[in-house]
Amino acid sequence: MTVIQDLPPEVLYRILELVEESRDVSMATSLANSSLVARAWREPAQEVLLENVNPTYLRPYRLATGLRSIAGKTLGDVHLHGWWHAQDMLDTLHEHDIAARGLGIINTHSNDVDLSGMSIKFLAGLKSLRIAGYFAGQPEIPQNTTLKLKVLGFDIAQPPPLPFLESLFQAAPFLTYLELPSDGMWPLPEEYYPILSSIAPRLQHLTISAITAPIAFDSLSFVASCTSLRSLELQHGTPSNINKMLTAVSTTLLVLGTELDSMMCQLVGTMDGIAELTALLDRPALSALKRWRITSKHLPAE
């Protein structure tokens, strides 16, 4: 007779992932209890639990103690806030040889975080890197290094140093997901255009502002150069600027995300607003669309 303890590890791991994905308030307790059910459950339950440990808000006097207990392990996403001991967090992760699958750096000024001390081992293990702030220094990426990085995001108004981006793109062959959040009002320095153009043909997902003001960034030309695009997320959208962006798309999209601006939010519940949005489905780029997610600060995802 087969019992649940005899399940293949990958099946058990997926079951525990579903517990995590439930986002129930007792999720952490459930995973901790699951690790005590049987020996076969311990490792996968602890691994899923570790992926959801967020040490971001640990106070300095608890930081070293808390992270020492998981030395040598791999966390899920780690977020560094410039106003909350960001450098202490990064230094402690390195001290205890703790890896992360994702790293976010936000609200930092130039002297809040120094990335020159980031080990290549830590950087090579990242699958996602999102930067919305300034930082000092940059990690040195040796030649012939291959990174696991698949997702990169940075604010157009606060781009990382150009040499860092160049070395990152060169070492990240799996990078196909780019996020360029922006309010469309701050210009991207022109010296960044060539490096972004070099990565455009391999991008399969792009997040970008639908505001097409040339002073900020020639987003229409950039979208047109993304010849492998399958998923597009547009911020600050109106039917007019979304239509412009879709006209520029040179591929057939499977997934579309649109974040509506505040004025459009007021119209979306009216017949005219709905008609304007549904008319976009006639665009050739959406002929094979499988999912359209509509969001805003005021509306849930659809």
Short mmCIF file of N, CA, C and O in Angstrom, two decimals, residues 1 17 58 73 86 88 110 138 150 168 178 186 199 201 226 237 253 256 259 267 269 287 298-299 302:
data_model
loop_
_atom_site.label_atom_id
_atom_site.label_comp_id
_atom_site.label_asym_id
_atom_site.label_seq_id
_atom_site.Cartn_x
_atom_site.Cartn_y
_atom_site.Cartn_z
N MET A 1 0.84 -1.20 0.00
CA MET A 1 0.00 0.00 0.00
C MET A 1 0.88 1.25 0.00
O MET A 1 1.79 1.38 0.81
N GLU A 17 4.56 23.69 -2.60
CA GLU A 17 4.54 24.99 -3.30
C GLU A 17 3.12 25.54 -3.36
O GLU A 17 2.90 26.75 -3.24
N LEU A 58 14.35 42.64 9.31
CA LEU A 58 15.01 42.27 10.55
C LEU A 58 15.82 43.46 11.05
O LEU A 58 16.54 44.11 10.29
N LYS A 73 22.31 28.52 2.68
CA LYS A 73 21.04 28.22 2.02
C LYS A 73 20.74 29.23 0.92
O LYS A 73 21.45 30.22 0.74
N ALA A 86 20.28 48.56 4.24
CA ALA A 86 20.50 47.79 3.01
C ALA A 86 21.91 47.22 2.94
O ALA A 86 22.10 46.05 2.59
N ASP A 88 24.01 46.61 5.42
CA ASP A 88 24.16 45.57 6.45
C ASP A 88 23.57 44.25 5.97
O ASP A 88 24.14 43.18 6.19
N SER A 110 23.13 57.23 -3.67
CA SER A 110 24.42 56.75 -4.18
C SER A 110 25.29 56.15 -3.09
O SER A 110 26.16 55.32 -3.37
N GLN A 138 30.18 48.67 -8.49
CA GLN A 138 29.49 47.65 -9.27
C GLN A 138 30.28 46.36 -9.17
O GLN A 138 31.50 46.36 -9.04
N LYS A 150 17.55 35.85 -15.69
CA LYS A 150 16.51 35.81 -16.71
C LYS A 150 15.70 37.10 -16.74
O LYS A 150 15.14 37.46 -17.78
N LEU A 168 26.80 42.97 -17.78
CA LEU A 168 25.69 42.11 -17.38
C LEU A 168 25.05 41.45 -18.60
O LEU A 168 24.81 40.24 -18.62
N LEU A 178 12.67 41.92 -19.65
CA LEU A 178 13.17 43.25 -19.29
C LEU A 178 12.03 44.14 -18.81
O LEU A 178 10.98 44.23 -19.46
N TRP A 186 10.95 61.46 -17.52
CA TRP A 186 12.39 61.63 -17.34
C TRP A 186 13.14 60.97 -18.48
O TRP A 186 12.87 59.82 -18.82
N ILE A 199 20.09 44.14 -26.99
CA ILE A 199 19.39 43.04 -26.31
C ILE A 199 17.96 42.89 -26.81
O ILE A 199 17.32 41.85 -26.58
N PRO A 201 16.40 42.13 -29.67
CA PRO A 201 15.93 40.99 -30.47
C PRO A 201 15.68 39.71 -29.68
O PRO A 201 14.92 38.86 -30.12
N CYS A 226 12.02 44.65 -30.87
CA CYS A 226 11.90 43.44 -30.05
C CYS A 226 11.21 42.36 -30.89
O CYS A 226 9.99 42.16 -30.80
N GLY A 237 -1.44 53.48 -19.24
CA GLY A 237 -2.10 53.28 -20.51
C GLY A 237 -3.39 54.04 -20.71
O GLY A 237 -4.18 54.24 -19.79
N LEU A 253 1.53 38.76 -30.05
CA LEU A 253 1.61 38.61 -28.60
C LEU A 253 0.67 37.52 -28.10
O LEU A 253 -0.42 37.33 -28.63
N LEU A 256 -0.87 40.16 -22.84
CA LEU A 256 -0.84 41.62 -22.78
C LEU A 256 -1.24 42.07 -21.39
O LEU A 256 -2.22 41.58 -20.82
N GLU A 259 -1.73 48.67 -17.59
CA GLU A 259 -2.02 49.42 -16.37
C GLU A 259 -2.64 50.75 -16.81
O GLU A 259 -1.98 51.57 -17.45
N LEU A 267 -13.33 55.77 -16.83
CA LEU A 267 -14.12 55.46 -18.02
C LEU A 267 -14.34 53.97 -18.23
O LEU A 267 -15.25 53.56 -18.96
N GLY A 269 -15.56 51.67 -16.58
CA GLY A 269 -16.85 51.10 -16.19
C GLY A 269 -18.00 51.55 -17.07
O GLY A 269 -19.13 51.10 -16.90
N SER A 287 -3.79 39.16 -32.50
CA SER A 287 -4.61 38.17 -33.20
C SER A 287 -4.56 36.79 -32.56
O SER A 287 -5.48 35.98 -32.74
N HIS A 298 -6.61 51.41 -8.97
CA HIS A 298 -7.97 51.39 -8.43
C HIS A 298 -8.74 50.14 -8.80
O HIS A 298 -9.83 49.91 -8.29
N LEU A 299 -8.19 49.34 -9.73
CA LEU A 299 -8.93 48.17 -10.20
C LEU A 299 -8.16 46.90 -9.94
O LEU A 299 -6.93 46.89 -10.06
N GLU A 302 -7.80 41.77 -14.12
CA GLU A 302 -8.88 41.08 -14.82
C GLU A 302 -8.29 39.93 -15.64
O GLU A 302 -7.17 40.02 -16.12
#
